[in-house]
Coordinates of C-alpha atoms in Angstrom, one line a residue:
Chain M
M226 CA -0.3 -0.5 0.5
P227 CA 1.0 3.2 -0.7
D228 CA 1.5 6.4 2.0
A229 CA -2.0 8.5 2.9
E230 CA -0.5 10.8 -0.1
G231 CA -1.0 7.8 -2.4
H232 CA 3.8 8.1 -2.0
F233 CA 5.1 4.4 -3.6
G234 CA 8.3 5.5 -1.3
R235 CA 9.8 7.8 -4.1
F236 CA 7.4 7.5 -6.6
G237 CA 3.9 8.8 -6.9
G238 CA 1.4 11.3 -5.2
R239 CA -0.8 14.0 -6.6
Y240 CA 0.6 16.2 -9.0
V241 CA -1.9 18.2 -10.5
P242 CA -3.4 21.6 -11.2
E243 CA -5.4 22.8 -7.6
T244 CA -8.9 22.2 -9.5
L245 CA -8.3 18.3 -9.2
V246 CA -7.0 17.9 -5.8
H247 CA -11.0 18.1 -3.9
P248 CA -11.7 15.6 -7.0
L249 CA -8.8 12.8 -6.4
Q250 CA -9.8 13.3 -2.6
Q251 CA -13.3 12.9 -3.3
L252 CA -12.5 9.4 -6.0
E253 CA -10.1 8.2 -3.6
E254 CA -12.5 8.1 0.2
E255 CA -15.4 6.7 -2.6
Y256 CA -12.9 4.2 -4.0
F257 CA -12.2 3.2 -0.2
R258 CA -15.6 3.1 1.0
A259 CA -16.6 0.4 -2.1
Q260 CA -13.7 -1.4 -1.5
A261 CA -14.7 -2.3 1.7
D262 CA -18.4 -2.3 0.3
P263 CA -19.2 -6.8 0.3
A264 CA -22.6 -4.8 -2.4
F265 CA -20.3 -3.2 -4.7
Q266 CA -17.2 -6.5 -4.8
K267 CA -20.4 -8.6 -5.5
E268 CA -21.2 -6.5 -7.8
L269 CA -17.8 -6.7 -9.2
S270 CA -18.0 -9.9 -9.9
Y271 CA -20.9 -10.5 -11.1
Y272 CA -20.3 -8.1 -13.8
L273 CA -16.2 -9.4 -14.2
S274 CA -17.3 -13.3 -14.5
E275 CA -20.8 -12.7 -16.4
F276 CA -20.3 -9.9 -19.1
V277 CA -16.0 -9.8 -18.9
G278 CA -15.9 -14.1 -18.9
R279 CA -13.6 -14.4 -16.1
P280 CA -12.1 -17.1 -14.7
T281 CA -9.7 -16.5 -17.6
P282 CA -7.9 -20.2 -18.3
L283 CA -4.4 -20.5 -17.2
Y284 CA -2.7 -22.8 -20.1
L285 CA 0.1 -24.6 -20.4
A286 CA 1.8 -24.0 -24.1
E287 CA 2.9 -27.5 -24.5
R288 CA 4.6 -26.4 -28.1
L289 CA 6.1 -23.3 -27.0
T290 CA 7.4 -25.3 -24.0
R291 CA 8.9 -28.0 -26.1
E292 CA 10.2 -25.3 -28.8
L293 CA 12.5 -23.9 -25.9
G294 CA 13.3 -27.0 -23.9
G295 CA 14.1 -25.3 -20.4
A296 CA 10.7 -23.9 -18.4
K297 CA 7.3 -25.5 -18.1
I298 CA 5.5 -22.1 -19.9
Y299 CA 2.1 -20.9 -19.0
L300 CA -0.5 -18.9 -20.6
K301 CA -2.1 -16.5 -18.7
R302 CA -4.5 -16.0 -21.2
E303 CA -6.2 -12.3 -21.3
D304 CA -6.4 -12.0 -24.8
L305 CA -10.0 -14.6 -24.0
L306 CA -11.6 -11.7 -22.1
H307 CA -14.5 -9.6 -23.3
T308 CA -12.3 -6.6 -26.1
G309 CA -9.8 -8.5 -26.5
A310 CA -7.5 -7.6 -24.0
H311 CA -7.1 -7.5 -20.1
K312 CA -7.9 -3.5 -20.0
I313 CA -11.6 -4.0 -19.2
N314 CA -10.8 -5.1 -15.8
N315 CA -10.1 -1.9 -14.8
A316 CA -12.7 -0.5 -16.6
L317 CA -15.6 -2.0 -15.5
G318 CA -14.1 -1.9 -12.4
Q319 CA -14.1 2.4 -12.8
V320 CA -17.4 2.9 -14.6
L321 CA -18.6 1.1 -11.1
L322 CA -17.7 3.1 -9.0
A323 CA -18.0 6.2 -11.5
R324 CA -22.6 5.4 -11.4
R325 CA -21.6 4.9 -7.6
M326 CA -20.2 8.8 -7.9
G327 CA -23.0 9.8 -9.9
K328 CA -21.3 10.3 -12.1
T329 CA -23.2 9.8 -16.7
R330 CA -19.5 10.9 -18.4
I331 CA -17.0 8.9 -19.6
I332 CA -14.0 9.8 -20.7
A333 CA -10.5 8.3 -21.5
E334 CA -7.1 8.4 -23.4
T335 CA -6.1 5.3 -25.6
G336 CA -3.2 4.6 -27.3
A337 CA -2.9 1.5 -29.3
G338 CA -7.2 1.7 -28.7
Q339 CA -8.0 -1.8 -26.8
H340 CA -8.6 0.7 -23.2
G341 CA -10.8 2.9 -25.9
V342 CA -12.9 -0.2 -26.8
A343 CA -13.2 -1.6 -23.0
T344 CA -14.1 1.4 -22.1
A345 CA -16.7 2.8 -24.5
T346 CA -17.4 -0.9 -24.2
V347 CA -18.4 -0.7 -20.4
S348 CA -20.3 2.8 -20.8
A349 CA -21.8 1.8 -23.4
M350 CA -23.0 -0.9 -21.6
F351 CA -24.0 1.1 -18.6
G352 CA -25.6 4.0 -20.3
L353 CA -22.7 6.8 -20.4
Q354 CA -21.9 9.1 -22.0
C355 CA -18.1 8.6 -22.8
V356 CA -15.4 10.7 -25.2
I357 CA -12.1 8.9 -25.8
Y358 CA -8.8 10.7 -26.4
M359 CA -6.8 9.3 -29.0
G360 CA -3.3 10.4 -30.7
A361 CA -3.7 11.1 -34.8
V362 CA -1.1 9.7 -36.0
D363 CA -2.4 6.5 -33.9
C364 CA -6.2 6.4 -35.0
E365 CA -4.6 6.1 -38.5
R366 CA -2.5 3.2 -37.5
Q367 CA -5.2 1.4 -35.1
A368 CA -8.9 2.3 -37.8
L369 CA -10.2 -0.1 -36.1
N370 CA -10.6 -0.1 -33.0
V371 CA -11.4 3.6 -33.7
Y372 CA -14.3 2.1 -35.9
R373 CA -15.3 -0.5 -33.2
M374 CA -15.6 2.6 -30.3
K375 CA -17.2 4.4 -32.7
M376 CA -19.8 1.3 -33.2
L377 CA -19.9 1.6 -28.8
G378 CA -21.4 5.1 -29.1
A379 CA -18.0 6.1 -28.0
E380 CA -17.5 9.8 -29.5
V381 CA -13.3 10.0 -30.2
V382 CA -11.1 12.5 -30.6
P383 CA -7.7 12.9 -32.8
V384 CA -5.1 14.4 -30.7
Q385 CA -3.6 16.8 -33.0
A386 CA -0.8 18.0 -30.5
G387 CA 2.5 17.6 -30.7
Q388 CA 3.5 13.9 -31.2
R389 CA 0.2 13.1 -32.2
T390 CA -0.1 9.3 -29.8
L391 CA -0.4 8.5 -26.7
K392 CA 1.2 11.9 -24.6
E393 CA -1.1 14.1 -26.1
A394 CA -4.0 12.8 -25.5
V395 CA -3.7 11.4 -21.2
N396 CA -3.2 15.9 -22.0
E397 CA -6.2 16.4 -24.5
A398 CA -8.1 13.3 -21.5
M399 CA -7.0 15.7 -18.5
R400 CA -7.9 19.3 -20.1
D401 CA -11.4 17.8 -20.8
W402 CA -11.3 16.4 -16.7
V403 CA -10.1 20.0 -15.4
T404 CA -13.0 21.4 -17.0
H405 CA -15.7 18.9 -16.5
V406 CA -14.8 17.4 -13.3
R407 CA -18.4 17.7 -11.6
S408 CA -19.6 15.4 -14.6
T409 CA -17.1 13.4 -15.3
H410 CA -15.1 10.2 -14.2
Y411 CA -12.3 10.0 -15.8
I412 CA -10.9 5.7 -16.2
L413 CA -7.3 6.1 -16.8
G414 CA -6.3 2.9 -18.0
T415 CA -3.1 2.3 -17.0
A416 CA -1.2 1.7 -13.0
Y417 CA 0.0 5.1 -13.8
G418 CA -1.0 9.3 -12.9
A419 CA -2.3 10.9 -9.4
H420 CA -3.2 9.2 -6.2
P421 CA -5.0 7.1 -6.4
Y422 CA -5.1 5.9 -10.2
P423 CA -1.9 3.6 -9.9
V424 CA -3.5 1.5 -6.6
M425 CA -6.8 1.4 -7.5
V426 CA -5.6 0.2 -11.2
R427 CA -3.5 -1.9 -9.8
N428 CA -6.7 -3.7 -7.6
F429 CA -8.9 -3.7 -10.5
H430 CA -6.2 -5.7 -12.2
R431 CA -4.9 -7.9 -9.0
V432 CA -7.1 -10.4 -10.1
I433 CA -4.9 -12.1 -13.2
G434 CA -2.4 -12.4 -10.9
D435 CA -4.6 -14.1 -7.6
E436 CA -6.2 -16.2 -10.5
A437 CA -2.6 -17.0 -11.4
R438 CA -0.8 -18.4 -8.4
R439 CA -4.5 -20.0 -7.8
Q440 CA -4.7 -21.9 -10.9
I441 CA -0.6 -22.7 -10.8
L442 CA -1.1 -24.1 -7.7
E443 CA -3.8 -26.5 -8.7
K444 CA -1.8 -27.6 -11.4
E445 CA 1.5 -27.6 -10.2
G446 CA 1.4 -28.1 -6.6
R447 CA 3.9 -25.0 -6.6
L448 CA 4.6 -21.4 -7.3
P449 CA 5.9 -20.6 -10.7
D450 CA 10.2 -19.6 -10.3
C451 CA 8.9 -16.6 -12.8
L452 CA 6.5 -14.2 -13.8
M453 CA 6.6 -12.8 -17.4
A454 CA 4.6 -9.4 -18.3
C455 CA 5.3 -6.9 -21.3
V456 CA 5.1 -3.6 -19.8
G457 CA 4.1 -0.4 -21.3
G458 CA 2.3 1.7 -18.6
G459 CA 2.8 -1.4 -16.7
S460 CA -1.0 -2.3 -15.6
N461 CA -1.2 -5.7 -16.7
A462 CA 2.1 -6.4 -15.3
I463 CA 1.0 -4.8 -12.1
G464 CA -2.6 -6.8 -12.2
L465 CA 0.0 -10.5 -12.7
F466 CA 3.1 -9.5 -10.0
Y467 CA 1.1 -8.0 -7.1
P468 CA -0.2 -11.2 -5.5
F469 CA 3.5 -13.0 -5.5
L470 CA 5.1 -10.3 -4.0
N471 CA 5.0 -11.8 -1.0
D472 CA 6.3 -15.3 -2.7
P473 CA 9.9 -15.4 -2.0
G474 CA 11.7 -17.4 -4.5
V475 CA 9.0 -15.6 -7.5
A476 CA 11.5 -14.0 -10.0
M477 CA 9.4 -11.2 -11.8
V478 CA 10.9 -9.9 -15.1
G479 CA 9.0 -6.9 -17.1
W480 CA 9.2 -6.8 -20.8
R481 CA 9.9 -4.0 -23.3
P482 CA 10.6 -2.6 -26.3
A483 CA 14.3 -1.9 -27.1
D484 CA 13.2 -0.1 -30.8
T485 CA 11.7 3.7 -29.2
A486 CA 8.9 3.6 -32.0
S487 CA 7.2 1.3 -29.7
C488 CA 7.8 2.6 -26.6
P489 CA 5.5 5.5 -24.9
S490 CA 8.1 7.8 -25.0
N491 CA 8.2 9.4 -21.1
M492 CA 9.6 5.7 -20.7
R493 CA 12.1 5.7 -22.7
R494 CA 14.8 7.2 -20.3
A495 CA 16.3 6.2 -17.5
S496 CA 16.0 9.2 -15.3
M497 CA 12.5 10.2 -12.9
G498 CA 10.3 12.9 -14.1
A499 CA 6.9 14.6 -13.0
R500 CA 4.7 13.8 -15.3
W501 CA 1.4 12.5 -16.6
A502 CA 0.8 13.6 -12.0
C503 CA 2.4 11.3 -10.7
C504 CA 6.8 11.2 -10.2
R505 CA 7.5 7.6 -11.9
A506 CA 10.5 6.4 -12.7
R507 CA 11.6 6.5 -16.2
A508 CA 13.0 2.6 -17.7
P509 CA 15.8 2.5 -19.5
T510 CA 15.7 0.8 -22.9
S511 CA 17.1 -1.8 -21.9
S512 CA 15.5 -5.0 -23.1
R513 CA 14.0 -6.1 -19.8
T514 CA 13.2 -4.3 -16.2
T515 CA 13.3 -6.8 -13.4
T516 CA 11.3 -5.9 -10.5
G517 CA 10.9 -7.8 -7.5
R518 CA 13.5 -10.6 -5.8
S519 CA 15.5 -12.5 -9.0
S520 CA 16.0 -15.6 -5.6
Chain Y
M116 CA 19.9 36.0 3.1
S117 CA 16.5 36.6 2.8
P118 CA 15.2 40.1 2.3
V119 CA 12.9 41.4 4.3
S120 CA 10.7 42.3 1.3
N121 CA 9.8 40.9 -2.2
R122 CA 9.0 42.3 -4.8
I123 CA 4.9 41.6 -5.0
E124 CA 5.0 41.9 -1.8
E125 CA 6.2 45.1 -1.1
R126 CA 3.8 45.8 -5.5
F127 CA 1.0 45.2 -3.0
R128 CA 1.8 47.6 -0.6
R129 CA 1.7 50.2 -2.5
L130 CA -1.4 49.0 -4.5
R131 CA -3.4 48.9 -0.8
E132 CA -2.3 52.2 0.4
E133 CA -3.2 54.5 -2.9
R134 CA -6.3 52.4 -2.5
R135 CA -5.2 51.0 -6.2
K136 CA -6.3 47.3 -7.6
G137 CA -3.0 45.7 -9.4
L138 CA -3.2 44.3 -13.3
V139 CA -1.0 40.4 -13.7
V140 CA -0.5 39.6 -16.9
Y141 CA 0.7 36.2 -18.4
I142 CA 3.2 35.9 -20.8
G143 CA 5.1 32.8 -22.6
A144 CA 8.9 33.0 -22.2
G145 CA 10.8 32.4 -25.2
D146 CA 7.2 33.8 -27.4
P147 CA 8.5 34.7 -30.2
D148 CA 12.2 34.8 -29.0
L149 CA 13.9 35.3 -25.6
E150 CA 14.3 38.9 -26.2
A151 CA 11.2 39.8 -27.4
T152 CA 10.4 38.6 -24.1
R153 CA 12.9 40.7 -22.4
R154 CA 11.7 43.9 -24.2
L155 CA 7.7 42.5 -24.0
T156 CA 7.8 42.5 -20.3
L157 CA 9.9 46.0 -20.1
A158 CA 6.4 47.6 -22.2
L159 CA 4.8 46.3 -19.6
D160 CA 6.1 48.0 -17.7
R161 CA 5.9 51.0 -18.9
A162 CA 2.5 50.2 -19.6
G163 CA 1.3 49.6 -15.9
V164 CA 1.4 46.1 -15.3
D165 CA 1.3 45.4 -11.6
V166 CA 3.7 41.9 -12.0
V167 CA 4.6 39.7 -14.9
E168 CA 4.5 36.2 -14.9
L169 CA 6.9 34.2 -17.2
G170 CA 5.1 31.3 -18.3
V171 CA 8.0 28.7 -18.7
P172 CA 7.5 26.8 -22.2
F173 CA 7.4 23.0 -21.7
S174 CA 6.0 19.7 -23.8
D175 CA 3.4 19.0 -22.1
P176 CA 1.4 22.1 -20.7
L177 CA -2.1 20.0 -19.2
A178 CA -3.9 22.8 -17.5
D179 CA -3.2 25.2 -20.1
G180 CA -6.5 26.5 -23.9
I181 CA -4.4 26.2 -27.2
V182 CA -3.8 29.8 -26.6
N183 CA -0.9 29.2 -23.9
Q184 CA -0.2 25.4 -25.9
L185 CA 0.6 27.2 -28.9
A186 CA 2.9 29.9 -26.8
A187 CA 4.8 27.2 -25.0
Q188 CA 5.2 25.6 -28.4
R189 CA 6.6 28.5 -30.0
G190 CA 8.8 29.1 -26.9
L191 CA 10.5 25.3 -26.9
A192 CA 10.3 25.6 -30.8
S193 CA 13.0 29.0 -30.0
G194 CA 14.8 27.2 -27.7
T195 CA 13.8 28.9 -24.4
T196 CA 14.9 26.8 -21.4
P197 CA 15.2 26.9 -17.7
P198 CA 18.5 28.2 -16.6
K199 CA 18.0 30.7 -19.8
V200 CA 14.1 32.3 -18.5
L201 CA 16.3 32.9 -15.7
A202 CA 19.2 34.7 -17.4
T203 CA 16.1 36.6 -19.3
V204 CA 15.3 37.7 -15.9
A205 CA 18.4 39.0 -15.3
A206 CA 19.0 41.3 -18.1
I207 CA 14.3 42.1 -17.2
R208 CA 16.2 43.4 -13.7
R209 CA 19.3 45.1 -14.6
E210 CA 16.1 48.0 -16.2
S211 CA 13.4 46.9 -14.6
E212 CA 12.3 46.2 -11.0
V213 CA 8.6 45.0 -11.7
P214 CA 7.9 41.6 -9.9
V215 CA 7.7 38.8 -11.5
V216 CA 6.4 35.6 -11.4
L217 CA 7.5 32.2 -13.1
Y218 CA 4.7 30.1 -13.8
I219 CA 6.1 27.1 -14.5
Y220 CA 5.6 22.8 -14.6
F221 CA 6.6 21.0 -11.8
N222 CA 9.1 18.4 -13.6
L223 CA 10.5 21.7 -14.7
L224 CA 12.2 22.2 -11.7
H225 CA 12.0 18.4 -10.5
R226 CA 14.1 17.7 -13.2
V227 CA 16.4 20.6 -12.6
G228 CA 16.2 19.6 -8.6
L229 CA 14.2 22.4 -6.5
A230 CA 17.1 23.2 -4.8
N231 CA 19.4 24.8 -6.8
F232 CA 16.5 26.1 -9.4
I233 CA 14.9 28.1 -5.7
R234 CA 18.0 29.3 -5.7
D235 CA 18.8 30.4 -8.9
A236 CA 15.7 32.3 -9.8
A237 CA 15.9 34.2 -6.2
A238 CA 19.2 35.0 -7.6
A239 CA 17.9 35.9 -11.1
G240 CA 15.3 38.2 -9.5
V241 CA 12.7 36.3 -9.5
D242 CA 9.7 37.1 -7.2
G243 CA 7.6 34.4 -6.6
L244 CA 6.7 30.7 -8.5
L245 CA 3.5 29.7 -9.3
V246 CA 3.7 25.7 -9.8
L247 CA 0.9 24.8 -12.3
D248 CA 1.1 21.0 -10.3
L249 CA 2.7 21.1 -7.1
P250 CA 0.1 20.9 -4.7
P251 CA 0.4 22.1 -0.9
E252 CA 0.4 18.6 0.6
E253 CA 3.7 18.1 -1.9
A254 CA 5.5 21.4 -1.0
D255 CA 6.8 20.5 2.4
E256 CA 10.9 20.9 0.9
Y257 CA 9.2 23.1 -1.6
E258 CA 7.8 25.5 0.6
G259 CA 11.0 26.0 2.9
L260 CA 13.8 26.6 -0.1
M261 CA 11.4 29.2 -0.9
R262 CA 11.2 30.6 2.3
D263 CA 14.9 30.6 2.7
A264 CA 15.4 32.4 -1.0
G265 CA 12.6 35.0 -0.2
M266 CA 10.0 34.5 -2.3
C267 CA 6.2 33.7 -2.7
P268 CA 5.2 30.5 -3.2
I269 CA 1.9 31.6 -5.6
W270 CA -0.8 28.8 -4.6
L271 CA -4.3 28.9 -6.2
V272 CA -7.5 28.3 -5.1
A273 CA -10.5 27.0 -7.3
P274 CA -14.1 26.0 -7.7
T275 CA -14.2 23.0 -6.7
T276 CA -11.4 24.5 -3.4
P277 CA -14.2 23.0 0.0
E278 CA -13.4 25.6 2.4
A279 CA -11.3 23.9 5.1
R280 CA -9.1 23.8 1.6
V281 CA -8.7 27.3 1.1
E282 CA -7.9 27.4 5.3
R283 CA -5.2 25.5 4.5
I284 CA -4.3 27.0 1.5
A285 CA -4.3 30.4 3.0
R286 CA -2.5 29.0 5.6
R287 CA 1.1 29.0 3.5
A288 CA 0.2 31.7 2.0
K289 CA 2.5 35.2 0.6
G290 CA 2.5 37.6 -2.1
F291 CA -1.4 36.9 -3.3
I292 CA -3.0 33.9 -3.4
Y293 CA -4.4 33.5 -6.4
Y294 CA -8.0 32.5 -7.6
V295 CA -8.6 30.5 -11.2
S296 CA -11.8 31.7 -11.2
R297 CA -12.8 28.2 -13.9
E298 CA -12.9 24.5 -13.9
G299 CA -11.2 24.4 -17.3
V300 CA -8.3 25.0 -19.2
T301 CA -6.2 28.5 -19.0
G302 CA -8.2 30.4 -22.3
M303 CA -10.8 33.7 -22.9
Q304 CA -14.1 34.1 -22.5
A305 CA -17.3 35.6 -23.6
S306 CA -18.0 36.1 -20.4
V307 CA -17.0 35.8 -16.4
S308 CA -17.3 33.6 -14.3
T309 CA -19.9 33.6 -11.9
T310 CA -18.2 32.0 -8.6
I311 CA -15.9 35.0 -8.2
A312 CA -17.9 37.1 -5.4
D313 CA -18.2 33.9 -3.4
M314 CA -15.0 32.0 -3.8
T315 CA -13.1 35.8 -2.8
A316 CA -15.6 36.7 0.1
R317 CA -14.9 32.7 1.2
I318 CA -10.8 33.4 0.8
R319 CA -11.1 36.3 2.9
R320 CA -12.7 33.9 5.6
H321 CA -9.4 32.5 5.9
S322 CA -6.9 35.8 5.0
D323 CA -6.5 39.1 4.8
L324 CA -4.0 38.4 1.6
P325 CA -4.7 39.9 -2.0
I326 CA -6.8 37.6 -3.9
A327 CA -5.7 38.1 -7.7
V328 CA -8.3 36.5 -10.4
G329 CA -7.6 34.9 -13.8
F330 CA -8.9 32.6 -16.3
G331 CA -10.7 33.6 -18.7
I332 CA -10.8 37.6 -18.7
S333 CA -10.0 38.8 -22.3
N334 CA -11.6 42.3 -22.5
P335 CA -11.6 45.8 -20.9
E336 CA -14.8 45.2 -19.8
Q337 CA -14.5 41.8 -18.3
A338 CA -11.7 43.5 -16.7
R339 CA -13.2 46.2 -15.1
E340 CA -16.6 43.3 -13.7
V341 CA -13.7 41.1 -11.9
A342 CA -11.8 43.9 -10.7
R343 CA -14.6 45.3 -8.6
H344 CA -14.3 41.8 -6.0
A345 CA -10.0 41.3 -6.3
E346 CA -7.4 43.5 -5.4
A347 CA -5.6 42.0 -8.9
I348 CA -6.8 40.6 -12.2
V349 CA -4.6 38.5 -14.2
V350 CA -4.9 38.2 -17.7
G351 CA -3.1 35.6 -20.0
S352 CA -4.2 34.5 -23.2
A353 CA -5.9 38.1 -24.6
I354 CA -2.6 38.7 -24.2
V355 CA -0.4 36.1 -25.8
H356 CA -2.4 36.2 -28.4
R357 CA -1.8 39.1 -29.1
V358 CA 1.8 37.9 -29.2
A359 CA 1.1 35.8 -31.6
T360 CA -0.8 38.1 -33.4
H361 CA 2.2 40.7 -34.0
G362 CA 4.7 37.6 -33.6
Q363 CA 8.2 38.6 -34.5
D364 CA 7.2 42.6 -35.7
P365 CA 9.8 44.9 -34.1
A366 CA 7.2 47.2 -33.2
M367 CA 5.8 43.9 -31.0
P368 CA 6.4 44.6 -27.6
D369 CA 4.4 47.9 -28.0
Q370 CA 1.3 46.7 -29.3
V371 CA 1.0 44.0 -27.0
G372 CA 2.6 47.6 -24.1
A373 CA -0.9 48.9 -25.1
F374 CA -3.1 47.0 -25.2
A375 CA -1.8 46.3 -21.2
A376 CA -2.5 50.2 -20.6
E377 CA -6.3 49.2 -21.5
L378 CA -6.6 46.9 -19.0
A379 CA -3.7 48.8 -16.7
R380 CA -6.8 52.1 -17.1
A381 CA -10.1 50.0 -17.1
V382 CA -8.6 48.2 -13.5
A383 CA -8.0 51.5 -12.5
E384 CA -11.2 52.9 -13.3
V385 CA -12.0 50.5 -9.5
S386 CA -11.0 51.9 -6.5
A387 CA -10.2 49.6 -3.7

């Protein structure tokens, strides 16, 4: 858990314009109330199983295991969820929270479009107005996802500023939020941003690791030697890793692209920055980032 | 080495004595280049502007509307960096004692190092910092350094700020309190916010400091209207828009200065 102000050691916190401070405090209060509320948890698990398609299988990749000839490889099949990615775990949790708070309008940023599609889907299910900000370059690259979001009733706003990709989409979503904060909930798509987003997003995704832990114990009668996840913003990685944090002997490896074209620009350099409303480390452009213990 | 008083406090003291309202003007540093910024700041001083807010250009200005975003882009394109902005303030100081506040995003301070930046800013002759995305909860170290340097940390109050929080902010404020009169980003608006009278009254319950009201004021009529409720008004985008229109024209500082003088006259019509 982070400290009372949302810091994880040197990281995290809440670096936002004054207009958003109180709304974020209200979101934090409501989130922790919801988290402790059995009715909310019941509603969340109902939709996770009936609408989203949980639990997902932990699948033994037999041919890959044979081919590589080392570890026994299991795949946690988040790709089988409704809309095709883990993103919907968080989008669903946050939309239920938004309804609790009486918000009538949902906004989100999206890069490739998976988070946008998930957000558009849960917004449509609950009849909430939905606006998705997406860099103009990404809109072109991922035209199919733009089509899906529109089909789901969302308005997709192509962002023309700067590099016209994810970074600018986040800025534009923040500007929308600061302008419409009374009616609008911002469904942030990964474990970043101002407190309580990182802790909230992690907790909505920890279902990945909770299931995986239970499933591997059922199948193998032991914990895995190693967990691996790809890291963009980090939401699926932290969702998988978090329930194993107190398991000594489980190594955790996050993989990210070495080429800068497919790695968000804010995460390229090996330095700390305060951007997107939190302090975060920027991982180096190496092909691998190790988290937690490896012994 | 903390000076007894700082230019912002000094200016507001004088305004109070003379029963005048103040005019704060925002411009983007380095738009179109830093020499123009220097000349424009001096022109604003001559036009009767009481405090110049210099926006330090940043790649992700998420609290800013399109007019100031474009100014920041032009500022970055002209090679403007935080140290160069400080050098420009030092150059302004050779000719003018106009109070200067830097409007800056926290990432820029964080990258240079808080202690270094605050020390250098004070040495250059900066009087206050307005760090857009640094709320008081994150600002213990910042406040200590600002106090030691004799600079005013300018805090924002927004329409969404509840009373208990106004009280906390007021307790820490120095120089003036900036009331952001709108939920939204910076930018020109057709009408002024309706929250101003209530919120300035709320702030006054907790502080004797001057209140400056900004966000959306774009002409002399609006300036007059808002000045009735506050000790000072802030005009940003309407000025920046004019800077953009005149661009590289050598007469730009005088032309924008003439508009600032109109605003100053409008504010002067409202006596304290």
